[in-house]
Coordinates of C-alpha atoms in Angstrom, one line a residue:
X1 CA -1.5 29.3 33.1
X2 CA -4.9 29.7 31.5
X3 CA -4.9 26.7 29.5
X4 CA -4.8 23.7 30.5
X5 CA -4.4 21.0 27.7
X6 CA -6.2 17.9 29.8
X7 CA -9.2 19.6 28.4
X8 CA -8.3 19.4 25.1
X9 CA -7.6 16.8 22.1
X10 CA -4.3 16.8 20.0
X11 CA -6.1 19.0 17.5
X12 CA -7.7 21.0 19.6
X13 CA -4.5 21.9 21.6
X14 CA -3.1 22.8 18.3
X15 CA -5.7 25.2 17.5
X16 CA -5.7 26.7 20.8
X17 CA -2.0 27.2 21.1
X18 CA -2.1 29.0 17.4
X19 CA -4.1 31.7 19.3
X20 CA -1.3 31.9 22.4
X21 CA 2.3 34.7 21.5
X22 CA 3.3 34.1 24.9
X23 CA 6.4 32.2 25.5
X24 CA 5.8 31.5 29.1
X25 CA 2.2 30.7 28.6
X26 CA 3.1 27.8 26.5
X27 CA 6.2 26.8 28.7
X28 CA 3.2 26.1 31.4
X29 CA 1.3 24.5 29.0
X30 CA 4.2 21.7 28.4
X31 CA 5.2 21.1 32.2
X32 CA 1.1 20.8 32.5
X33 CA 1.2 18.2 29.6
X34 CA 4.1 16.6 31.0
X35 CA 2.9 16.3 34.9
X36 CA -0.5 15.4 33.4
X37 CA -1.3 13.2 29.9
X38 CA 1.9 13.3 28.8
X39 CA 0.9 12.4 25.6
X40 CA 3.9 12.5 22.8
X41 CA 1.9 13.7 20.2
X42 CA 0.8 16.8 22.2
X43 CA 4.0 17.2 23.3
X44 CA 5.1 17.4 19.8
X45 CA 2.6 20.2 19.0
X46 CA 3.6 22.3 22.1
X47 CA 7.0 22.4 21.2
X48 CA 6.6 22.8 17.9
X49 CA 5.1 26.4 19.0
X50 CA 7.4 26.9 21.3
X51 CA 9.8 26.8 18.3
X52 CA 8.1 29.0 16.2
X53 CA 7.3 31.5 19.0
X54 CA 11.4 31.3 19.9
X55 CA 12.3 32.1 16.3
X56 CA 9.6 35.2 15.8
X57 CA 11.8 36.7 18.9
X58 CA 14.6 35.9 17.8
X59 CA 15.6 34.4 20.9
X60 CA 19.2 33.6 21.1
X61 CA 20.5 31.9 24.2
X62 CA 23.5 33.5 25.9
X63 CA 25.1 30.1 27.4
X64 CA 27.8 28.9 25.3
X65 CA 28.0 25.4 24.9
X66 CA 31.8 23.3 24.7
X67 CA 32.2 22.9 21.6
X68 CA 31.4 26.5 21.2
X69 CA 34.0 28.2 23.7
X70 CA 36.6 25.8 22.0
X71 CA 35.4 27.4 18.9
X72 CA 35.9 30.7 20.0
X73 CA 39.4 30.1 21.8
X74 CA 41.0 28.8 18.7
X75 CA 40.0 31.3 16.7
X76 CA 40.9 34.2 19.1
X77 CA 44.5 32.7 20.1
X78 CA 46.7 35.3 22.1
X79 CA 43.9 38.0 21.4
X80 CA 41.0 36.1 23.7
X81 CA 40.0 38.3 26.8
X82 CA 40.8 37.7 30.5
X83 CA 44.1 36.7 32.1
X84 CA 45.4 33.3 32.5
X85 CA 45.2 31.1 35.3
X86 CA 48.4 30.7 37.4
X87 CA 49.2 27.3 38.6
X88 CA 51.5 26.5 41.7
X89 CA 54.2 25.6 39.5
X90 CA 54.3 29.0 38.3
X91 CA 54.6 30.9 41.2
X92 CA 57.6 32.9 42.7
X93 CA 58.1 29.6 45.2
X94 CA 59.4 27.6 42.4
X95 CA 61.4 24.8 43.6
X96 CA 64.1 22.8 42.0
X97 CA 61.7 19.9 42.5
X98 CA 59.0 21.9 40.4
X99 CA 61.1 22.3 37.8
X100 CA 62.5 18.9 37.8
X101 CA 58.6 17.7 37.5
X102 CA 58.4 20.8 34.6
X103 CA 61.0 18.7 32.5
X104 CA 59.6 15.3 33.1
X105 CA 55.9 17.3 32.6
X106 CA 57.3 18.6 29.3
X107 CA 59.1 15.0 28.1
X108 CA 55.6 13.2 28.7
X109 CA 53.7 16.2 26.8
X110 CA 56.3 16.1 23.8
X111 CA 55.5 12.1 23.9
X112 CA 52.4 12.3 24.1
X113 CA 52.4 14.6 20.9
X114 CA 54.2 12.2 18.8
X115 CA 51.4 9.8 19.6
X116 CA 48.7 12.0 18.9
X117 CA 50.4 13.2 16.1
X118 CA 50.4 9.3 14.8
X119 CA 46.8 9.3 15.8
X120 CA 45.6 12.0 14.0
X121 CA 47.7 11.4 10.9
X122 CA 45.9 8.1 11.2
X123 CA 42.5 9.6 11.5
X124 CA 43.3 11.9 8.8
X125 CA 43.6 9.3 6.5
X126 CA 40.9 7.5 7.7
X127 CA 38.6 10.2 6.4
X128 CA 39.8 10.3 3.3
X129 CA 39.4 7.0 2.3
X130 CA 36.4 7.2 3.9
X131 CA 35.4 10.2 2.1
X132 CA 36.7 8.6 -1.6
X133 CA 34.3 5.9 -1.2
X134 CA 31.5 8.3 0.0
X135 CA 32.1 10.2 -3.3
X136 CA 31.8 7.4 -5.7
X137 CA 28.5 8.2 -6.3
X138 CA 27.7 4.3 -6.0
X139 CA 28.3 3.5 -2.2
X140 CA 25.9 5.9 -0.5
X141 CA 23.1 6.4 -3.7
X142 CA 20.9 8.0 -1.0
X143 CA 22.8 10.5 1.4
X144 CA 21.9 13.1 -0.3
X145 CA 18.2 12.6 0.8
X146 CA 17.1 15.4 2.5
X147 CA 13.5 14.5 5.2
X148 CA 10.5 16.1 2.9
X149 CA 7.8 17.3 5.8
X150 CA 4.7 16.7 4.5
X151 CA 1.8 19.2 4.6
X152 CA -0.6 19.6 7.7
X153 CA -3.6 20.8 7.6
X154 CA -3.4 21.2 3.8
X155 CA -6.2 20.9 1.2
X156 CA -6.9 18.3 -1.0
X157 CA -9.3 16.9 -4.1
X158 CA -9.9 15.3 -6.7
X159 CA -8.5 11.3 -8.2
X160 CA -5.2 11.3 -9.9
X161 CA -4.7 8.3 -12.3
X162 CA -1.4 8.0 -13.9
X163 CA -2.2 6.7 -17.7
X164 CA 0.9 4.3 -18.7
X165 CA 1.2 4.6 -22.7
X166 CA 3.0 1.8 -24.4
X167 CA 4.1 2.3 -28.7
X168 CA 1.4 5.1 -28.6
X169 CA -1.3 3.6 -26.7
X170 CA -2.9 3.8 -23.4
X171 CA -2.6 0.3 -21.8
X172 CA -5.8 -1.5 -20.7
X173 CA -4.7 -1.3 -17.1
X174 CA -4.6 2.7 -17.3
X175 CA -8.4 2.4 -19.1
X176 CA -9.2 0.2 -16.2
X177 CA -8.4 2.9 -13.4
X178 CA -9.7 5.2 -15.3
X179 CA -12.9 3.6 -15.4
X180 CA -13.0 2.4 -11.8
X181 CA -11.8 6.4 -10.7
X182 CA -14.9 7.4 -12.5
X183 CA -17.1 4.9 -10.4
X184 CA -15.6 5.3 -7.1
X185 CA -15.5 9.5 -7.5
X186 CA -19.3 9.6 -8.9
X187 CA -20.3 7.3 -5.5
X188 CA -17.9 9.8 -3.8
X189 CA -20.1 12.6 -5.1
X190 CA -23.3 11.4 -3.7
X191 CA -21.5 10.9 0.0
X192 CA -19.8 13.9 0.5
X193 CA -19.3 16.7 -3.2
X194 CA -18.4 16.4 -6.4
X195 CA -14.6 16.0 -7.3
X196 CA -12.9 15.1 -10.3
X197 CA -10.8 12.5 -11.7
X198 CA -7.9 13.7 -13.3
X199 CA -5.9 11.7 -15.7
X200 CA -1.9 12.8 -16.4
X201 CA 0.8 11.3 -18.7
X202 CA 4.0 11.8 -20.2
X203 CA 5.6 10.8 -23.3
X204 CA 7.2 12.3 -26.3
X205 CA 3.6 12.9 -28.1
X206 CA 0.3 12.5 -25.8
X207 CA -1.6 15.5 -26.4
X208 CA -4.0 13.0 -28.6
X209 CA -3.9 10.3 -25.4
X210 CA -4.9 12.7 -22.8
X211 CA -7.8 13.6 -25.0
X212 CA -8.4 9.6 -25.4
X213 CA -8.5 9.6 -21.4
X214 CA -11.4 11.7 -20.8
X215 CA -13.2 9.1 -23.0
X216 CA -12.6 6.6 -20.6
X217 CA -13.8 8.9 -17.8
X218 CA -11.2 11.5 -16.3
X219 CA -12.5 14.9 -16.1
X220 CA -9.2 16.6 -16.7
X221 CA -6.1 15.3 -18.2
X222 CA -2.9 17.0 -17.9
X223 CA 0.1 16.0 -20.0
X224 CA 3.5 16.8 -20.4
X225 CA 5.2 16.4 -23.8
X226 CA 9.3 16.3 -24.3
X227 CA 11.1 14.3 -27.3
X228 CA 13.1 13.2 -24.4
X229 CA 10.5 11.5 -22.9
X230 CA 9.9 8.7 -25.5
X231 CA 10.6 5.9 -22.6
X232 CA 9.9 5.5 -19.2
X233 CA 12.9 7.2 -16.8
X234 CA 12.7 7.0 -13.5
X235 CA 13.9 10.6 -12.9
X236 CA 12.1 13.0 -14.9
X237 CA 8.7 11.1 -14.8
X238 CA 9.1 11.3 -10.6
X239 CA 10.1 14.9 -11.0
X240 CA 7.3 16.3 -13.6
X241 CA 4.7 13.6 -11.5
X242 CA 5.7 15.8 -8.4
X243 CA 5.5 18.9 -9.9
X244 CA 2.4 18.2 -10.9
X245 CA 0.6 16.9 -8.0
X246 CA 2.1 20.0 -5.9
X247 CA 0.3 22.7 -8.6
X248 CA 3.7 24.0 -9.1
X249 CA 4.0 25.5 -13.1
X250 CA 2.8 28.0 -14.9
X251 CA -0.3 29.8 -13.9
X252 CA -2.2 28.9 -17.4
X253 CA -1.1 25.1 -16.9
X254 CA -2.2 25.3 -13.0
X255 CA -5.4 27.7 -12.5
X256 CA -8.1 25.2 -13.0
X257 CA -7.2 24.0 -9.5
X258 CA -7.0 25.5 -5.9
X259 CA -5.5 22.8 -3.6
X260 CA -2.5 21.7 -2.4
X261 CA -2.0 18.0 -3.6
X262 CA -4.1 15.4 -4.9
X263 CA -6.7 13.5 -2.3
X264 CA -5.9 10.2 -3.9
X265 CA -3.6 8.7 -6.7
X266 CA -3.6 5.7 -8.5
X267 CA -0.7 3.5 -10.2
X268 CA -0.8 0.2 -12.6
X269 CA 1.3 -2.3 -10.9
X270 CA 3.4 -2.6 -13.9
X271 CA 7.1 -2.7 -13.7
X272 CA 7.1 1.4 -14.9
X273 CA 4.3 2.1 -12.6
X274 CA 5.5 0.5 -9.8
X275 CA 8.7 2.1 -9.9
X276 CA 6.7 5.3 -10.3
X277 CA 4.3 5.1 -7.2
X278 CA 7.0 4.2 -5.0
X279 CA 9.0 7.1 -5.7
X280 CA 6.4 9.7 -6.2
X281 CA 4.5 8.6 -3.2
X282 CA 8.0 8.8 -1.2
X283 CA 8.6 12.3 -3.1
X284 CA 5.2 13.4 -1.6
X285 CA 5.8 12.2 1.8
X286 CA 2.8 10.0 1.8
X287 CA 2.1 6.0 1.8
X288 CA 1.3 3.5 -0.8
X289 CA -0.7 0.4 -1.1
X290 CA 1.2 -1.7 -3.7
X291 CA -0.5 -4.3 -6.2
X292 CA -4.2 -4.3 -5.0
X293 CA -7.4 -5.5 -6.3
X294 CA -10.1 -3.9 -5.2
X295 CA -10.6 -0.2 -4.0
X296 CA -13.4 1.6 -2.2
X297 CA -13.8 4.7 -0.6
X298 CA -16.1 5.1 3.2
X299 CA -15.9 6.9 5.9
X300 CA -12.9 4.2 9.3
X301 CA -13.2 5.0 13.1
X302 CA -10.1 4.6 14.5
X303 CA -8.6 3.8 17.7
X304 CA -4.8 4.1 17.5
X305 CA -3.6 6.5 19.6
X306 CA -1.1 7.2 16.7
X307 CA -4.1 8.3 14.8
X308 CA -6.0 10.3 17.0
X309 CA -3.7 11.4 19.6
X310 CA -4.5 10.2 22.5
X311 CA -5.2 6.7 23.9
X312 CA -8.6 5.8 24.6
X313 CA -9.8 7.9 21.8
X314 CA -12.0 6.6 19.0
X315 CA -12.5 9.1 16.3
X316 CA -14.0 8.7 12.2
X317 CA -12.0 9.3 9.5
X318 CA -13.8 10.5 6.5
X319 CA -13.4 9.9 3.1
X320 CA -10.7 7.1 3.7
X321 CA -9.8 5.2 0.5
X322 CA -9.6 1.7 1.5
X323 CA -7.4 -0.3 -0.4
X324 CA -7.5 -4.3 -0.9
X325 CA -4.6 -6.6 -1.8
X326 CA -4.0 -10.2 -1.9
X327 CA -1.4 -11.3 0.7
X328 CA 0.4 -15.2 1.4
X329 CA -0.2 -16.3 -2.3
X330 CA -3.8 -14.9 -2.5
X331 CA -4.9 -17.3 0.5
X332 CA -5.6 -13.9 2.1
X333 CA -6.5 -10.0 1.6
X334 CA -5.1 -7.1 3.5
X335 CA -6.9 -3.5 3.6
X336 CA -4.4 -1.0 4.0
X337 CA -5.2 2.8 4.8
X338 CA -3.7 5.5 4.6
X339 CA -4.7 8.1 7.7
X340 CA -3.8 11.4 8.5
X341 CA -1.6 11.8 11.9
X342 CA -3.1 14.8 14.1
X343 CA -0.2 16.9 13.3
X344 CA 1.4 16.0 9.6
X345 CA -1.3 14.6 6.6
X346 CA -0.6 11.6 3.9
X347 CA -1.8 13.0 0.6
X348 CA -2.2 11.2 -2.0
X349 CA -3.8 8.5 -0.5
X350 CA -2.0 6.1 -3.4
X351 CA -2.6 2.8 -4.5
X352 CA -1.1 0.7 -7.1
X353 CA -3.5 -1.4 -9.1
X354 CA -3.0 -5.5 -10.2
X355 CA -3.8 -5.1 -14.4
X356 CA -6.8 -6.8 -15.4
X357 CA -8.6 -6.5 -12.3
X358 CA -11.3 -4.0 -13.3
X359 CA -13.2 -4.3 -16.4
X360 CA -12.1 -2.2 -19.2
X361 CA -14.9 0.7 -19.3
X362 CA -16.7 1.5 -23.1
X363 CA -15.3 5.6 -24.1
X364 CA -17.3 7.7 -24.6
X365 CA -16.0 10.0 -27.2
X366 CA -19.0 12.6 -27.0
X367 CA -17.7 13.0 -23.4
X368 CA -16.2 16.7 -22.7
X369 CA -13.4 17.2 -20.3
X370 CA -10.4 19.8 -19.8
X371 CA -7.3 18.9 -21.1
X372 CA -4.0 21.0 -20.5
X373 CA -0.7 20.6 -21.3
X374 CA 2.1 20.6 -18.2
X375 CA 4.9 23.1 -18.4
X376 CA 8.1 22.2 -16.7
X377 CA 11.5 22.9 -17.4
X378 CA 13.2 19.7 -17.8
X379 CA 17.2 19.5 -16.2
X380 CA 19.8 17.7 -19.2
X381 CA 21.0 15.7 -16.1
X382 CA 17.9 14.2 -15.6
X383 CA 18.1 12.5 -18.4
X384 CA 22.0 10.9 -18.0
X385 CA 20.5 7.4 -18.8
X386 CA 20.3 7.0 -22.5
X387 CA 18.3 3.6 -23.9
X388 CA 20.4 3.3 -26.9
X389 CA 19.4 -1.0 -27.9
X390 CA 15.8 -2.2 -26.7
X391 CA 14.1 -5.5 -27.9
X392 CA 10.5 -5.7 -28.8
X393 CA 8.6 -8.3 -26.7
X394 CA 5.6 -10.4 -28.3
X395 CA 2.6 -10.3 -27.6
X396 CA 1.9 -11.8 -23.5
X397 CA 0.5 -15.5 -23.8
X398 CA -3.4 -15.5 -24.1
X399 CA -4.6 -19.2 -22.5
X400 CA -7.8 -19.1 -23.5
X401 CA -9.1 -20.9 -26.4
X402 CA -7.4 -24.3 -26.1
X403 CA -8.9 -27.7 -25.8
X404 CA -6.6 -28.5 -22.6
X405 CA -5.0 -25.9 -20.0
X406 CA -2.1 -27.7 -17.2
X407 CA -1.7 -25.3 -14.8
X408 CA 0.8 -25.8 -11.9
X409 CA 1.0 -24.6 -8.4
X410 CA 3.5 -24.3 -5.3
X411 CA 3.1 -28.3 -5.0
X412 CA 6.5 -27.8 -7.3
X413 CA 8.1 -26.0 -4.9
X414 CA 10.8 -29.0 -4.2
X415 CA 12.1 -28.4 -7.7
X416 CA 10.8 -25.9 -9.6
X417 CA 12.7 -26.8 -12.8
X418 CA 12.0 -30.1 -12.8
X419 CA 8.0 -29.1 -12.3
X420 CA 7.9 -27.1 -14.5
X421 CA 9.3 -29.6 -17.2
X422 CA 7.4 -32.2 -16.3
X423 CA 4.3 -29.4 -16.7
X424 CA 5.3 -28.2 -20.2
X425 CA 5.9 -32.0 -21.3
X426 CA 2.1 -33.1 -20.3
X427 CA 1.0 -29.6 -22.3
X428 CA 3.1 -31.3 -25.5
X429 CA 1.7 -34.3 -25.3
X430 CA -2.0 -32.8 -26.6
X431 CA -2.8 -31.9 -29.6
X432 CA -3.7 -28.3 -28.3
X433 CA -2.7 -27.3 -24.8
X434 CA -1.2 -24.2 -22.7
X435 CA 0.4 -23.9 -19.5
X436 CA -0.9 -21.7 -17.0
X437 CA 0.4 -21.0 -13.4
X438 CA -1.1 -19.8 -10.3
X439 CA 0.1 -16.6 -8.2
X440 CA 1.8 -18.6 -6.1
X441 CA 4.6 -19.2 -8.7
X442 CA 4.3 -15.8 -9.7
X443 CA 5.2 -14.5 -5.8
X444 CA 7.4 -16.8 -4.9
X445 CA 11.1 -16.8 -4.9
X446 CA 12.3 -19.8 -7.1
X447 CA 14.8 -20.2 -8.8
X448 CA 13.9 -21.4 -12.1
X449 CA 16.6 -22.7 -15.1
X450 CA 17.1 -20.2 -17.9
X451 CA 15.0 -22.6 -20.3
X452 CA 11.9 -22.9 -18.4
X453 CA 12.2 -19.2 -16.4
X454 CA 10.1 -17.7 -19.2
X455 CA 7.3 -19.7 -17.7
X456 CA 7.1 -18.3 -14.7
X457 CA 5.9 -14.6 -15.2
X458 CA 2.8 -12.9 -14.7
X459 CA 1.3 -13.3 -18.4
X460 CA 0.7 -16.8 -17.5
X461 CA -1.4 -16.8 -13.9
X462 CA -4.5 -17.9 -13.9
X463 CA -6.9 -16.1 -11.4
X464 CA -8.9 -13.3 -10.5
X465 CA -5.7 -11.1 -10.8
X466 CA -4.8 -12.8 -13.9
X467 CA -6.5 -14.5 -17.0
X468 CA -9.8 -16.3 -17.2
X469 CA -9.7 -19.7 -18.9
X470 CA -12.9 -22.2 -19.5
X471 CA -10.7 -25.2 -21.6
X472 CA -12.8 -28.6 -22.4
X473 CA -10.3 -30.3 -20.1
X474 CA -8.3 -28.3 -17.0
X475 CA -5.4 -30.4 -15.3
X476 CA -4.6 -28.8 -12.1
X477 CA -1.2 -29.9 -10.8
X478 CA 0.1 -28.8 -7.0
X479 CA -3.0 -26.4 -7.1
X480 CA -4.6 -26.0 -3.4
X481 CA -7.5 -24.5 -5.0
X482 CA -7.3 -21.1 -2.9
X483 CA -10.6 -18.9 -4.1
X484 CA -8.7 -16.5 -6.2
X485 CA -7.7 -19.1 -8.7
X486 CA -10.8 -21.0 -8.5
X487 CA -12.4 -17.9 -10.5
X488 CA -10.5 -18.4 -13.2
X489 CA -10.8 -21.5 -13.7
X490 CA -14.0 -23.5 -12.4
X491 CA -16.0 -22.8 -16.0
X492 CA -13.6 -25.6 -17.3
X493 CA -15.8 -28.6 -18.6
X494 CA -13.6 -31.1 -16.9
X495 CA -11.3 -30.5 -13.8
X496 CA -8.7 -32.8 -13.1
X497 CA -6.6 -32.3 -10.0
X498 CA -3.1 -33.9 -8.2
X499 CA -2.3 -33.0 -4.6
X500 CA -0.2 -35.0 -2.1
X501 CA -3.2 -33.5 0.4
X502 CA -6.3 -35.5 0.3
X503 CA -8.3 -32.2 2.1
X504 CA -7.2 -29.9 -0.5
X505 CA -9.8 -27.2 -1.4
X506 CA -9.2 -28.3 -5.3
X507 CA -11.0 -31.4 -4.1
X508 CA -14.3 -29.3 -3.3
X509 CA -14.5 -28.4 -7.6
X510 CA -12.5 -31.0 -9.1
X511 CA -14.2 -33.9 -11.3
X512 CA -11.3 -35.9 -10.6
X513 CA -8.8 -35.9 -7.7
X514 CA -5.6 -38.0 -8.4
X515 CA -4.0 -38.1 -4.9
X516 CA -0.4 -38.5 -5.2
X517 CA 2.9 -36.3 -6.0
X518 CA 2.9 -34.8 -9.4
X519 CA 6.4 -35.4 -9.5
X520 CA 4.9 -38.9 -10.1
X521 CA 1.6 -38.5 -11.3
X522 CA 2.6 -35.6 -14.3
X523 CA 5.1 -38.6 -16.3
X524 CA 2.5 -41.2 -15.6
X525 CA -0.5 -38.8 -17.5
X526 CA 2.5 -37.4 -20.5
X527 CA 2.8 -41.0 -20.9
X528 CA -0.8 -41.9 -21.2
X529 CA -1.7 -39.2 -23.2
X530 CA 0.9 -40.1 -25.9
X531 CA 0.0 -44.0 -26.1
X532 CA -3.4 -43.3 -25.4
X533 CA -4.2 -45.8 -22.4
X534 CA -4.4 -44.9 -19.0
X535 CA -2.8 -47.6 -16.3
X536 CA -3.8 -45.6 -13.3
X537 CA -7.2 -47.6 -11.1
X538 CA -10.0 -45.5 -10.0
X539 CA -10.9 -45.1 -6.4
X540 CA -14.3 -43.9 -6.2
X541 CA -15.3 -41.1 -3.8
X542 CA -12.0 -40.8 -2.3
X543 CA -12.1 -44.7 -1.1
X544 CA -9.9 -47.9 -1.5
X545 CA -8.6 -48.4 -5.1
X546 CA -10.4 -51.6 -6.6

């Protein structure tokens, strides 16, 4: 053996044993591994060339395996080679006592029969059933998965951003990642070399949308047009997304690029984008970082031996898109990453992106990009689900601009309904008042009544991930006061908050702190809003009521 892999990293070994066509060298090279590191993931990569190596000779094994000879004898019969085996039973010394044990020998195996028989009637039917429900199309909606390997050493560039239309409209979310792509790839460009960001869609006519995109900052926008693609599917947008990312089409729709798959790709966490990054990012055999809220882009050392091979290793990953989201009800963030393995890459590095948390950039319709249409052809089965009834929605809730905001947080939580009643009734009391709700309520699982569950949903949290509101007068009810809500809220004039917890962060910003349960408190304050007195005594700085 000539090389000995203790000398080398994961990647190193990999290169090193690209260079070796000897089947026996490499054999040496795995015992070495094994006696020595015995590291899994350069295990991995010897074997892996031992299995290419085996399949350029076309090496074929001449042991037969069990299965194999049982194979063989039942399909030769009478015709299979060699002479049978005589037994003692069979010999020219048979005895009456022999045969007598033949008979009773021959009684058990025609018993026995019957029962196996039963058995594999039994069986039979088994599989069948079995096999019905596996063929209802319902029971098993994923066997048909087949592993996708993803790429290794592959080559990558450039920012996708998928632009979500809505009635023939960009939404603000897909402006917003457009105009944070642009900021994060023209920092990118100073660090490392210029790459683009490229803007794609889908829809039944976006030609005019793509070209609104490279306003907002993409560099290239492709699109893909179809009458059948009016509303979102979850098929054929995966499929054409896909098809995309991998350069796969027609060589007019596909020469302005000369990599493999996209570097990075962004999402809006919307219900159609979310749906969308999961799949495609599954489709591509890479990761995803759902519903975040801030991205940057800088260069991770890593010690996980996962990552780099071997244990005690520190190496740098470069260009490493880091990707922030809010975890526990925004009380804290998470960076997730998305890192190479030394023998198998995750490209797209893909995020999906909270609406409303990036500024919506000014276009810039003087700006000149490349836009190019997608060609594809598009399977009828694709598109089995037909939207045949749809309701409009209006407009989302916009809480700004009242005189009084109540916003309510997980301090409902032993009775959501009832919380949330109580809630709406203070907001009725004023003149001019909405109700708001934290992310919290929006992340948690409670079960809300049908006449109040409309008041639970996104369009209605208040926080850095949702809307800002400055009202005259801002009632905070169960609100902890965690720092993602408080910057939406703490330009109010006048804050007013309840908590059953006299330490509550709220405390820290509030002009009033009403300690108590808002079960009790919020009837108390609907009640002296309507007749206009307030019963409740005043403690002053947190002391003894006078």
């Amino acid at each position: 053996m000539t090389l000995d892999p203790d000398e080398y990293t994961v990647g190193e070994l990999r290169d090193e044993l690209d260079a070796v066509d000897d089947l026996e060298t490499v054999q040496s090279v795995l015992e070495a591994e094994q006696t020595g590191q015995n590291r899994k993931t350069a295990r991995e990569v010897i074997e892996r060339r031992l299995e290419v190596l085996g399949e350029d000779a076309g090496t074929e094994t001449d042991d037969e395996t069990e299965g194999e000879y049982e194979e063989t004898r039942k399909d030769v019969g009478e015709d299979a080679e060699g002479e049978e085996v005589e037994t003692e039973s069979e010999s020219d010394e048979t005895t009456e006592a022999v045969e007598e044990a033949n008979v009773e020998e021959e009684a058990d195996e025609a018993e026995a029969g019957d029962e196996s028989d039963e058995a594999e009637a039994e069986e039979e039917s088994d599989e069948a059933e079995a096999e019905e429900k596996e063929d209802d199309g319902l029971s098993h909606p994923t066997r048909d998965k087949k592993h996708i390997r993803a790429l290794q050493g592959g080559t990558y560039r450039d920012m996708w951003v998928f632009c979500e239309t809505q009635q023939g409209e960009l939404l603000d979310v897909s402006k917003e990642m457009l105009g944070k792509a642009r900021e994060l790839m023209d920092d990118y460009a100073e660090e490392y070399e210029e790459e683009d960001v490229v803007a794609f869609l889908m829809g039944d006519d976006c030609q005019g949308l793509a070209e609104e995109a490279i306003a907002y900052g993409a560099d290239v926008a492709v699109y893909h047009e179809d009458d059948r693609l009016e509303r979102f599917l979850h098929t054929p947008f995966t499929r054409i997304t896909a098809h995309m990312a991998r350069g796969q089409g027609s060589e007019e729709s596909t020469d302005w690029r000369d990599y493999d798959e996209p570097r990075y790709a962004l999402y809006p966490a919307t219900n159609n984008g979310r749906d969308l990054s999961a799949l495609v990012q599954g489709e591509l055999d890479s990761g995803l970082a759902s519903d975040c809220s801030d991205l940057f882009i800088e260069p991770e050392k890593i010690s996980n031996p996962v990552k780099t091979g071997e244990p005690g290793v520190k190496k740098t990953f470069e260009r490493v898109l880091h990707m922030k989201r809010p975890d526990f009800s925004g009380f804290e963030y998470s960076t997730i990453l998305c890192l190479d393995n030394p023998d198998r890459d995750f490209h797209p590095q893909g995020a999906s992106v909270i609406p409303g948390t990036f500024d919506v950039p000014e276009p810039d319709y003087d700006r000149e990009g490349l836009v190019v249409e997608h060609e594809m052809d598009l399977e009828d089965e694709w598109f089995s689900v037909e939207i045949t009834e749809h309701d409009t929605l209006e407009g989302g809730v916009d809480l700004t601009g009242h005189d009084v905001v109540v916003c309510l947080g997980r301090g409902i939580s032993d009775d959501p309904t009832l919380g949330m009643e109580l809630g709406l009734e203070l907001a009725d009391a004023f003149e001019d008042a909405a109700l708001g709700i934290t992310r919290g309520i929006v992340t948690s699982s409670y079960q809300f009544e049908g006449h109040v569950e409309q008041y639970s949903k996104e369009e209605r949290q208040i926080g850095e991930t949702g809307q800002i509101v400055a009202p005259p007068l801002y009632i905070a009810a169960g609100v902890s006061g965690a720092v993602q809500h408080k910057v939406g809220m703490d330009e109010s004039d006048t804050i007013v908050a309840i908590n059953t917890d006299p330490e509550a962060t709220i405390r820290d910003f509030s002009d009033y702190f009403i300690e108590g349960d808002l079960f009790d408190v919020l009837p108390r304050l609907t009640e002296a809003v309507k007749s206009g007195e307030l019963p409740m005594e005043a403690a002053a700085d947190g002391g003894e009521a006078e």
